[in-house]
Amino acid sequence: MTRSELVERIAAKMNNMTFNLTLKEIDSIVSVFFDKITKTLSTGDRVEIRGFGAFSVRNRKPRVAINPKNKNKVEVPSKNIVHFKTGKELHDRLNG
């Protein structure tokens, strides 16, 4: 699902309710949601959405990799990555 598909699905759900939000307003809400998650992760904090899952930041250690084109060894520096762990409800739905 893309971001625009998410906005469209939210808009479709909102049409069934008494809320009258435009696509621009819904897109703005989605932007705030993703910006807050991004900012929280960038400070090293964890984001937990109950029933869905938790995002956290982990450090990947430096390593030596091999370039597949020329088989030369390449040093890959350490970096932070986002880790996602599914919540119980999502896990149960996926593994029903």
PDB file of N, CA and C in Angstrom:
ATOM      1  N   MET A   1       0.850  -1.171   0.000  1.00  0.00           N
ATOM      2  CA  MET A   1       0.000   0.000   0.000  1.00  0.00           C
ATOM      3  C   MET A   1       0.899   1.238   0.000  1.00  0.00           C
ATOM      4  N   THR A   2       0.584   2.170  -0.861  1.00  0.00           N
ATOM      5  CA  THR A   2       1.324   3.423  -0.915  1.00  0.00           C
ATOM      6  C   THR A   2       0.652   4.457  -0.013  1.00  0.00           C
ATOM      7  N   ARG A   3       1.350   5.561   0.186  1.00  0.00           N
ATOM      8  CA  ARG A   3       0.812   6.631   1.031  1.00  0.00           C
ATOM      9  C   ARG A   3      -0.494   7.184   0.454  1.00  0.00           C
ATOM     10  N   SER A   4      -0.539   7.392  -0.868  1.00  0.00           N
ATOM     11  CA  SER A   4      -1.758   7.929  -1.479  1.00  0.00           C
ATOM     12  C   SER A   4      -2.918   6.942  -1.359  1.00  0.00           C
ATOM     13  N   GLU A   5      -2.625   5.642  -1.438  1.00  0.00           N
ATOM     14  CA  GLU A   5      -3.676   4.638  -1.247  1.00  0.00           C
ATOM     15  C   GLU A   5      -4.194   4.676   0.196  1.00  0.00           C
ATOM     16  N   LEU A   6      -3.285   4.882   1.139  1.00  0.00           N
ATOM     17  CA  LEU A   6      -3.687   4.996   2.540  1.00  0.00           C
ATOM     18  C   LEU A   6      -4.616   6.186   2.742  1.00  0.00           C
ATOM     19  N   VAL A   7      -4.261   7.325   2.153  1.00  0.00           N
ATOM     20  CA  VAL A   7      -5.091   8.529   2.267  1.00  0.00           C
ATOM     21  C   VAL A   7      -6.465   8.273   1.654  1.00  0.00           C
ATOM     22  N   GLU A   8      -6.502   7.613   0.505  1.00  0.00           N
ATOM     23  CA  GLU A   8      -7.777   7.326  -0.156  1.00  0.00           C
ATOM     24  C   GLU A   8      -8.639   6.377   0.672  1.00  0.00           C
ATOM     25  N   ARG A   9      -8.022   5.376   1.287  1.00  0.00           N
ATOM     26  CA  ARG A   9      -8.793   4.439   2.113  1.00  0.00           C
ATOM     27  C   ARG A   9      -9.348   5.117   3.360  1.00  0.00           C
ATOM     28  N   ILE A  10      -8.558   6.000   3.952  1.00  0.00           N
ATOM     29  CA  ILE A  10      -9.048   6.747   5.117  1.00  0.00           C
ATOM     30  C   ILE A  10     -10.215   7.634   4.691  1.00  0.00           C
ATOM     31  N   ALA A  11     -10.083   8.288   3.536  1.00  0.00           N
ATOM     32  CA  ALA A  11     -11.156   9.149   3.034  1.00  0.00           C
ATOM     33  C   ALA A  11     -12.436   8.340   2.799  1.00  0.00           C
ATOM     34  N   ALA A  12     -12.298   7.138   2.251  1.00  0.00           N
ATOM     35  CA  ALA A  12     -13.461   6.287   2.008  1.00  0.00           C
ATOM     36  C   ALA A  12     -14.146   5.919   3.326  1.00  0.00           C
ATOM     37  N   LYS A  13     -13.350   5.618   4.355  1.00  0.00           N
ATOM     38  CA  LYS A  13     -13.922   5.293   5.670  1.00  0.00           C
ATOM     39  C   LYS A  13     -14.601   6.516   6.280  1.00  0.00           C
ATOM     40  N   MET A  14     -13.989   7.688   6.084  1.00  0.00           N
ATOM     41  CA  MET A  14     -14.535   8.911   6.660  1.00  0.00           C
ATOM     42  C   MET A  14     -15.853   9.303   6.001  1.00  0.00           C
ATOM     43  N   ASN A  15     -16.046   8.958   4.742  1.00  0.00           N
ATOM     44  CA  ASN A  15     -17.306   9.265   4.055  1.00  0.00           C
ATOM     45  C   ASN A  15     -18.479   8.540   4.691  1.00  0.00           C
ATOM     46  N   ASN A  16     -18.194   7.381   5.313  1.00  0.00           N
ATOM     47  CA  ASN A  16     -19.253   6.611   5.971  1.00  0.00           C
ATOM     48  C   ASN A  16     -19.589   7.173   7.348  1.00  0.00           C
ATOM     49  N   MET A  17     -18.780   8.119   7.833  1.00  0.00           N
ATOM     50  CA  MET A  17     -19.000   8.714   9.143  1.00  0.00           C
ATOM     51  C   MET A  17     -19.505  10.142   8.953  1.00  0.00           C
ATOM     52  N   THR A  18     -19.622  10.841  10.040  1.00  0.00           N
ATOM     53  CA  THR A  18     -20.134  12.215   9.966  1.00  0.00           C
ATOM     54  C   THR A  18     -19.041  13.247   9.742  1.00  0.00           C
ATOM     55  N   PHE A  19     -17.774  12.804   9.604  1.00  0.00           N
ATOM     56  CA  PHE A  19     -16.674  13.732   9.378  1.00  0.00           C
ATOM     57  C   PHE A  19     -16.637  14.148   7.913  1.00  0.00           C
ATOM     58  N   ASN A  20     -16.369  15.408   7.671  1.00  0.00           N
ATOM     59  CA  ASN A  20     -16.229  15.903   6.305  1.00  0.00           C
ATOM     60  C   ASN A  20     -14.829  16.456   6.131  1.00  0.00           C
ATOM     61  N   LEU A  21     -13.887  15.582   5.890  1.00  0.00           N
ATOM     62  CA  LEU A  21     -12.502  15.994   5.686  1.00  0.00           C
ATOM     63  C   LEU A  21     -12.142  15.855   4.215  1.00  0.00           C
ATOM     64  N   THR A  22     -11.369  16.807   3.721  1.00  0.00           N
ATOM     65  CA  THR A  22     -10.914  16.738   2.332  1.00  0.00           C
ATOM     66  C   THR A  22      -9.693  15.825   2.248  1.00  0.00           C
ATOM     67  N   LEU A  23      -9.344  15.438   1.025  1.00  0.00           N
ATOM     68  CA  LEU A  23      -8.149  14.615   0.828  1.00  0.00           C
ATOM     69  C   LEU A  23      -6.905  15.350   1.323  1.00  0.00           C
ATOM     70  N   LYS A  24      -6.863  16.664   1.141  1.00  0.00           N
ATOM     71  CA  LYS A  24      -5.718  17.446   1.616  1.00  0.00           C
ATOM     72  C   LYS A  24      -5.600  17.395   3.132  1.00  0.00           C
ATOM     73  N   GLU A  25      -6.717  17.493   3.822  1.00  0.00           N
ATOM     74  CA  GLU A  25      -6.705  17.445   5.278  1.00  0.00           C
ATOM     75  C   GLU A  25      -6.277  16.068   5.784  1.00  0.00           C
ATOM     76  N   ILE A  26      -6.773  15.032   5.140  1.00  0.00           N
ATOM     77  CA  ILE A  26      -6.391  13.670   5.524  1.00  0.00           C
ATOM     78  C   ILE A  26      -4.911  13.451   5.247  1.00  0.00           C
ATOM     79  N   ASP A  27      -4.422  13.946   4.111  1.00  0.00           N
ATOM     80  CA  ASP A  27      -3.004  13.829   3.783  1.00  0.00           C
ATOM     81  C   ASP A  27      -2.161  14.559   4.823  1.00  0.00           C
ATOM     82  N   SER A  28      -2.637  15.689   5.304  1.00  0.00           N
ATOM     83  CA  SER A  28      -1.935  16.444   6.332  1.00  0.00           C
ATOM     84  C   SER A  28      -1.870  15.661   7.641  1.00  0.00           C
ATOM     85  N   ILE A  29      -2.953  14.987   7.994  1.00  0.00           N
ATOM     86  CA  ILE A  29      -2.995  14.159   9.205  1.00  0.00           C
ATOM     87  C   ILE A  29      -2.007  13.004   9.095  1.00  0.00           C
ATOM     88  N   VAL A  30      -1.996  12.348   7.936  1.00  0.00           N
ATOM     89  CA  VAL A  30      -1.070  11.241   7.705  1.00  0.00           C
ATOM     90  C   VAL A  30       0.374  11.747   7.778  1.00  0.00           C
ATOM     91  N   SER A  31       0.635  12.935   7.233  1.00  0.00           N
ATOM     92  CA  SER A  31       1.979  13.528   7.281  1.00  0.00           C
ATOM     93  C   SER A  31       2.422  13.762   8.720  1.00  0.00           C
ATOM     94  N   VAL A  32       1.533  14.306   9.538  1.00  0.00           N
ATOM     95  CA  VAL A  32       1.861  14.550  10.942  1.00  0.00           C
ATOM     96  C   VAL A  32       2.177  13.233  11.645  1.00  0.00           C
ATOM     97  N   PHE A  33       1.404  12.214  11.364  1.00  0.00           N
ATOM     98  CA  PHE A  33       1.595  10.893  11.968  1.00  0.00           C
ATOM     99  C   PHE A  33       2.980  10.335  11.625  1.00  0.00           C
ATOM    100  N   PHE A  34       3.322  10.332  10.337  1.00  0.00           N
ATOM    101  CA  PHE A  34       4.614   9.795   9.917  1.00  0.00           C
ATOM    102  C   PHE A  34       5.771  10.681  10.365  1.00  0.00           C
ATOM    103  N   ASP A  35       5.586  11.989  10.374  1.00  0.00           N
ATOM    104  CA  ASP A  35       6.641  12.893  10.845  1.00  0.00           C
ATOM    105  C   ASP A  35       6.949  12.658  12.318  1.00  0.00           C
ATOM    106  N   LYS A  36       5.912  12.453  13.110  1.00  0.00           N
ATOM    107  CA  LYS A  36       6.107  12.212  14.543  1.00  0.00           C
ATOM    108  C   LYS A  36       6.860  10.906  14.763  1.00  0.00           C
ATOM    109  N   ILE A  37       6.519   9.860  14.024  1.00  0.00           N
ATOM    110  CA  ILE A  37       7.234   8.581  14.135  1.00  0.00           C
ATOM    111  C   ILE A  37       8.695   8.777  13.743  1.00  0.00           C
ATOM    112  N   THR A  38       8.934   9.484  12.637  1.00  0.00           N
ATOM    113  CA  THR A  38      10.298   9.720  12.158  1.00  0.00           C
ATOM    114  C   THR A  38      11.123  10.495  13.174  1.00  0.00           C
ATOM    115  N   LYS A  39      10.557  11.560  13.722  1.00  0.00           N
ATOM    116  CA  LYS A  39      11.275  12.374  14.709  1.00  0.00           C
ATOM    117  C   LYS A  39      11.571  11.583  15.977  1.00  0.00           C
ATOM    118  N   THR A  40      10.622  10.790  16.410  1.00  0.00           N
ATOM    119  CA  THR A  40      10.819   9.989  17.617  1.00  0.00           C
ATOM    120  C   THR A  40      11.929   8.969  17.408  1.00  0.00           C
ATOM    121  N   LEU A  41      11.934   8.292  16.259  1.00  0.00           N
ATOM    122  CA  LEU A  41      12.981   7.312  15.974  1.00  0.00           C
ATOM    123  C   LEU A  41      14.343   7.980  15.818  1.00  0.00           C
ATOM    124  N   SER A  42      14.363   9.186  15.244  1.00  0.00           N
ATOM    125  CA  SER A  42      15.646   9.869  15.042  1.00  0.00           C
ATOM    126  C   SER A  42      16.307  10.270  16.352  1.00  0.00           C
ATOM    127  N   THR A  43      15.529  10.388  17.421  1.00  0.00           N
ATOM    128  CA  THR A  43      16.106  10.685  18.737  1.00  0.00           C
ATOM    129  C   THR A  43      16.517   9.406  19.471  1.00  0.00           C
ATOM    130  N   GLY A  44      16.247   8.244  18.857  1.00  0.00           N
ATOM    131  CA  GLY A  44      16.622   6.969  19.464  1.00  0.00           C
ATOM    132  C   GLY A  44      15.535   6.356  20.310  1.00  0.00           C
ATOM    133  N   ASP A  45      14.382   7.006  20.379  1.00  0.00           N
ATOM    134  CA  ASP A  45      13.275   6.471  21.175  1.00  0.00           C
ATOM    135  C   ASP A  45      12.493   5.420  20.387  1.00  0.00           C
ATOM    136  N   ARG A  46      11.668   4.706  21.088  1.00  0.00           N
ATOM    137  CA  ARG A  46      10.873   3.627  20.521  1.00  0.00           C
ATOM    138  C   ARG A  46       9.444   4.116  20.275  1.00  0.00           C
ATOM    139  N   VAL A  47       8.818   3.610  19.201  1.00  0.00           N
ATOM    140  CA  VAL A  47       7.419   3.935  18.901  1.00  0.00           C
ATOM    141  C   VAL A  47       6.627   2.638  18.955  1.00  0.00           C
ATOM    142  N   GLU A  48       5.606   2.618  19.814  1.00  0.00           N
ATOM    143  CA  GLU A  48       4.779   1.420  19.949  1.00  0.00           C
ATOM    144  C   GLU A  48       3.334   1.760  19.625  1.00  0.00           C
ATOM    145  N   ILE A  49       2.760   1.008  18.699  1.00  0.00           N
ATOM    146  CA  ILE A  49       1.347   1.151  18.350  1.00  0.00           C
ATOM    147  C   ILE A  49       0.689  -0.160  18.770  1.00  0.00           C
ATOM    148  N   ARG A  50      -0.075  -0.107  19.848  1.00  0.00           N
ATOM    149  CA  ARG A  50      -0.666  -1.313  20.430  1.00  0.00           C
ATOM    150  C   ARG A  50      -1.464  -2.099  19.396  1.00  0.00           C
ATOM    151  N   GLY A  51      -1.236  -3.400  19.369  1.00  0.00           N
ATOM    152  CA  GLY A  51      -1.941  -4.273  18.449  1.00  0.00           C
ATOM    153  C   GLY A  51      -1.304  -4.343  17.079  1.00  0.00           C
ATOM    154  N   PHE A  52      -0.503  -3.336  16.723  1.00  0.00           N
ATOM    155  CA  PHE A  52       0.146  -3.313  15.409  1.00  0.00           C
ATOM    156  C   PHE A  52       1.604  -3.727  15.525  1.00  0.00           C
ATOM    157  N   GLY A  53       2.364  -3.011  16.335  1.00  0.00           N
ATOM    158  CA  GLY A  53       3.767  -3.357  16.498  1.00  0.00           C
ATOM    159  C   GLY A  53       4.577  -2.222  17.069  1.00  0.00           C
ATOM    160  N   ALA A  54       5.885  -2.449  17.138  1.00  0.00           N
ATOM    161  CA  ALA A  54       6.789  -1.460  17.714  1.00  0.00           C
ATOM    162  C   ALA A  54       7.973  -1.235  16.786  1.00  0.00           C
ATOM    163  N   PHE A  55       8.318   0.038  16.609  1.00  0.00           N
ATOM    164  CA  PHE A  55       9.484   0.430  15.840  1.00  0.00           C
ATOM    165  C   PHE A  55      10.574   0.830  16.824  1.00  0.00           C
ATOM    166  N   SER A  56      11.792   0.384  16.575  1.00  0.00           N
ATOM    167  CA  SER A  56      12.919   0.799  17.407  1.00  0.00           C
ATOM    168  C   SER A  56      14.141   0.962  16.512  1.00  0.00           C
ATOM    169  N   VAL A  57      15.156   1.614  17.053  1.00  0.00           N
ATOM    170  CA  VAL A  57      16.388   1.846  16.305  1.00  0.00           C
ATOM    171  C   VAL A  57      17.454   0.912  16.849  1.00  0.00           C
ATOM    172  N   ARG A  58      18.125   0.217  15.943  1.00  0.00           N
ATOM    173  CA  ARG A  58      19.229  -0.670  16.318  1.00  0.00           C
ATOM    174  C   ARG A  58      20.473  -0.256  15.559  1.00  0.00           C
ATOM    175  N   ASN A  59      21.618  -0.537  16.155  1.00  0.00           N
ATOM    176  CA  ASN A  59      22.881  -0.206  15.512  1.00  0.00           C
ATOM    177  C   ASN A  59      23.434  -1.445  14.824  1.00  0.00           C
ATOM    178  N   ARG A  60      23.751  -1.293  13.561  1.00  0.00           N
ATOM    179  CA  ARG A  60      24.375  -2.379  12.808  1.00  0.00           C
ATOM    180  C   ARG A  60      25.881  -2.145  12.848  1.00  0.00           C
ATOM    181  N   LYS A  61      26.641  -3.127  13.303  1.00  0.00           N
ATOM    182  CA  LYS A  61      28.093  -2.999  13.463  1.00  0.00           C
ATOM    183  C   LYS A  61      28.791  -2.889  12.103  1.00  0.00           C
ATOM    184  N   PRO A  62      29.981  -2.296  12.089  1.00  0.00           N
ATOM    185  CA  PRO A  62      30.725  -2.240  10.822  1.00  0.00           C
ATOM    186  C   PRO A  62      31.122  -3.656  10.390  1.00  0.00           C
ATOM    187  N   ARG A  63      31.250  -3.840   9.097  1.00  0.00           N
ATOM    188  CA  ARG A  63      31.584  -5.174   8.591  1.00  0.00           C
ATOM    189  C   ARG A  63      32.304  -5.048   7.258  1.00  0.00           C
ATOM    190  N   VAL A  64      32.836  -6.152   6.820  1.00  0.00           N
ATOM    191  CA  VAL A  64      33.479  -6.214   5.516  1.00  0.00           C
ATOM    192  C   VAL A  64      32.548  -6.984   4.591  1.00  0.00           C
ATOM    193  N   ALA A  65      32.211  -6.370   3.467  1.00  0.00           N
ATOM    194  CA  ALA A  65      31.331  -7.005   2.491  1.00  0.00           C
ATOM    195  C   ALA A  65      32.117  -7.215   1.198  1.00  0.00           C
ATOM    196  N   ILE A  66      31.534  -7.960   0.281  1.00  0.00           N
ATOM    197  CA  ILE A  66      32.166  -8.217  -1.011  1.00  0.00           C
ATOM    198  C   ILE A  66      31.301  -7.617  -2.104  1.00  0.00           C
ATOM    199  N   ASN A  67      31.926  -6.790  -2.952  1.00  0.00           N
ATOM    200  CA  ASN A  67      31.231  -6.215  -4.099  1.00  0.00           C
ATOM    201  C   ASN A  67      30.981  -7.336  -5.104  1.00  0.00           C
ATOM    202  N   PRO A  68      29.726  -7.635  -5.431  1.00  0.00           N
ATOM    203  CA  PRO A  68      29.437  -8.762  -6.322  1.00  0.00           C
ATOM    204  C   PRO A  68      29.937  -8.554  -7.758  1.00  0.00           C
ATOM    205  N   LYS A  69      30.117  -7.298  -8.168  1.00  0.00           N
ATOM    206  CA  LYS A  69      30.578  -7.044  -9.542  1.00  0.00           C
ATOM    207  C   LYS A  69      32.043  -7.418  -9.742  1.00  0.00           C
ATOM    208  N   ASN A  70      32.898  -6.971  -8.812  1.00  0.00           N
ATOM    209  CA  ASN A  70      34.326  -7.196  -9.019  1.00  0.00           C
ATOM    210  C   ASN A  70      34.984  -8.025  -7.920  1.00  0.00           C
ATOM    211  N   LYS A  71      34.209  -8.537  -6.988  1.00  0.00           N
ATOM    212  CA  LYS A  71      34.664  -9.401  -5.888  1.00  0.00           C
ATOM    213  C   LYS A  71      35.653  -8.723  -4.941  1.00  0.00           C
ATOM    214  N   ASN A  72      35.749  -7.398  -4.975  1.00  0.00           N
ATOM    215  CA  ASN A  72      36.616  -6.668  -4.054  1.00  0.00           C
ATOM    216  C   ASN A  72      35.946  -6.555  -2.694  1.00  0.00           C
ATOM    217  N   LYS A  73      36.776  -6.549  -1.641  1.00  0.00           N
ATOM    218  CA  LYS A  73      36.250  -6.363  -0.291  1.00  0.00           C
ATOM    219  C   LYS A  73      35.984  -4.880  -0.061  1.00  0.00           C
ATOM    220  N   VAL A  74      34.856  -4.593   0.581  1.00  0.00           N
ATOM    221  CA  VAL A  74      34.444  -3.220   0.856  1.00  0.00           C
ATOM    222  C   VAL A  74      34.116  -3.105   2.338  1.00  0.00           C
ATOM    223  N   GLU A  75      34.650  -2.069   2.977  1.00  0.00           N
ATOM    224  CA  GLU A  75      34.337  -1.831   4.383  1.00  0.00           C
ATOM    225  C   GLU A  75      33.020  -1.078   4.478  1.00  0.00           C
ATOM    226  N   VAL A  76      32.068  -1.640   5.205  1.00  0.00           N
ATOM    227  CA  VAL A  76      30.769  -1.003   5.406  1.00  0.00           C
ATOM    228  C   VAL A  76      30.759  -0.443   6.829  1.00  0.00           C
ATOM    229  N   PRO A  77      30.596   0.872   6.985  1.00  0.00           N
ATOM    230  CA  PRO A  77      30.625   1.460   8.332  1.00  0.00           C
ATOM    231  C   PRO A  77      29.382   1.085   9.147  1.00  0.00           C
ATOM    232  N   SER A  78      29.457   1.311  10.447  1.00  0.00           N
ATOM    233  CA  SER A  78      28.292   1.049  11.290  1.00  0.00           C
ATOM    234  C   SER A  78      27.193   2.051  10.945  1.00  0.00           C
ATOM    235  N   LYS A  79      25.961   1.630  11.160  1.00  0.00           N
ATOM    236  CA  LYS A  79      24.841   2.525  10.880  1.00  0.00           C
ATOM    237  C   LYS A  79      23.639   2.114  11.712  1.00  0.00           C
ATOM    238  N   ASN A  80      22.733   3.055  11.885  1.00  0.00           N
ATOM    239  CA  ASN A  80      21.491   2.788  12.598  1.00  0.00           C
ATOM    240  C   ASN A  80      20.431   2.344  11.610  1.00  0.00           C
ATOM    241  N   ILE A  81      19.646   1.353  12.017  1.00  0.00           N
ATOM    242  CA  ILE A  81      18.558   0.859  11.184  1.00  0.00           C
ATOM    243  C   ILE A  81      17.279   0.810  12.008  1.00  0.00           C
ATOM    244  N   VAL A  82      16.146   0.828  11.332  1.00  0.00           N
ATOM    245  CA  VAL A  82      14.855   0.720  12.005  1.00  0.00           C
ATOM    246  C   VAL A  82      14.473  -0.753  12.065  1.00  0.00           C
ATOM    247  N   HIS A  83      14.092  -1.183  13.247  1.00  0.00           N
ATOM    248  CA  HIS A  83      13.641  -2.559  13.466  1.00  0.00           C
ATOM    249  C   HIS A  83      12.151  -2.517  13.793  1.00  0.00           C
ATOM    250  N   PHE A  84      11.386  -3.450  13.216  1.00  0.00           N
ATOM    251  CA  PHE A  84       9.952  -3.523  13.488  1.00  0.00           C
ATOM    252  C   PHE A  84       9.625  -4.888  14.062  1.00  0.00           C
ATOM    253  N   LYS A  85       8.901  -4.888  15.166  1.00  0.00           N
ATOM    254  CA  LYS A  85       8.434  -6.134  15.768  1.00  0.00           C
ATOM    255  C   LYS A  85       6.919  -6.087  15.794  1.00  0.00           C
ATOM    256  N   THR A  86       6.276  -7.097  15.241  1.00  0.00           N
ATOM    257  CA  THR A  86       4.819  -7.101  15.177  1.00  0.00           C
ATOM    258  C   THR A  86       4.211  -7.240  16.567  1.00  0.00           C
ATOM    259  N   GLY A  87       3.044  -6.620  16.728  1.00  0.00           N
ATOM    260  CA  GLY A  87       2.274  -6.758  17.950  1.00  0.00           C
ATOM    261  C   GLY A  87       1.519  -8.080  17.937  1.00  0.00           C
ATOM    262  N   LYS A  88       1.000  -8.465  19.070  1.00  0.00           N
ATOM    263  CA  LYS A  88       0.312  -9.758  19.183  1.00  0.00           C
ATOM    264  C   LYS A  88      -0.877  -9.868  18.226  1.00  0.00           C
ATOM    265  N   GLU A  89      -1.707  -8.825  18.152  1.00  0.00           N
ATOM    266  CA  GLU A  89      -2.888  -8.885  17.272  1.00  0.00           C
ATOM    267  C   GLU A  89      -2.485  -9.057  15.814  1.00  0.00           C
ATOM    268  N   LEU A  90      -1.519  -8.282  15.350  1.00  0.00           N
ATOM    269  CA  LEU A  90      -1.060  -8.398  13.957  1.00  0.00           C
ATOM    270  C   LEU A  90      -0.431  -9.762  13.714  1.00  0.00           C
ATOM    271  N   HIS A  91       0.376 -10.219  14.665  1.00  0.00           N
ATOM    272  CA  HIS A  91       1.001 -11.537  14.537  1.00  0.00           C
ATOM    273  C   HIS A  91      -0.057 -12.639  14.413  1.00  0.00           C
ATOM    274  N   ASP A  92      -1.086 -12.554  15.254  1.00  0.00           N
ATOM    275  CA  ASP A  92      -2.151 -13.562  15.210  1.00  0.00           C
ATOM    276  C   ASP A  92      -2.931 -13.509  13.900  1.00  0.00           C
ATOM    277  N   ARG A  93      -3.185 -12.314  13.375  1.00  0.00           N
ATOM    278  CA  ARG A  93      -3.917 -12.185  12.101  1.00  0.00           C
ATOM    279  C   ARG A  93      -3.103 -12.745  10.942  1.00  0.00           C
ATOM    280  N   LEU A  94      -1.789 -12.528  10.983  1.00  0.00           N
ATOM    281  CA  LEU A  94      -0.939 -13.020   9.895  1.00  0.00           C
ATOM    282  C   LEU A  94      -0.766 -14.522   9.946  1.00  0.00           C
ATOM    283  N   ASN A  95      -0.795 -15.079  11.148  1.00  0.00           N
ATOM    284  CA  ASN A  95      -0.533 -16.514  11.320  1.00  0.00           C
ATOM    285  C   ASN A  95      -1.766 -17.291  11.749  1.00  0.00           C
ATOM    286  N   GLY A  96      -2.939 -16.665  11.619  1.00  0.00           N
ATOM    287  CA  GLY A  96      -4.255 -17.144  11.946  1.00  0.00           C
ATOM    288  C   GLY A  96      -4.450 -18.518  12.328  1.00  0.00           C
TER     289      GLY A  96
END
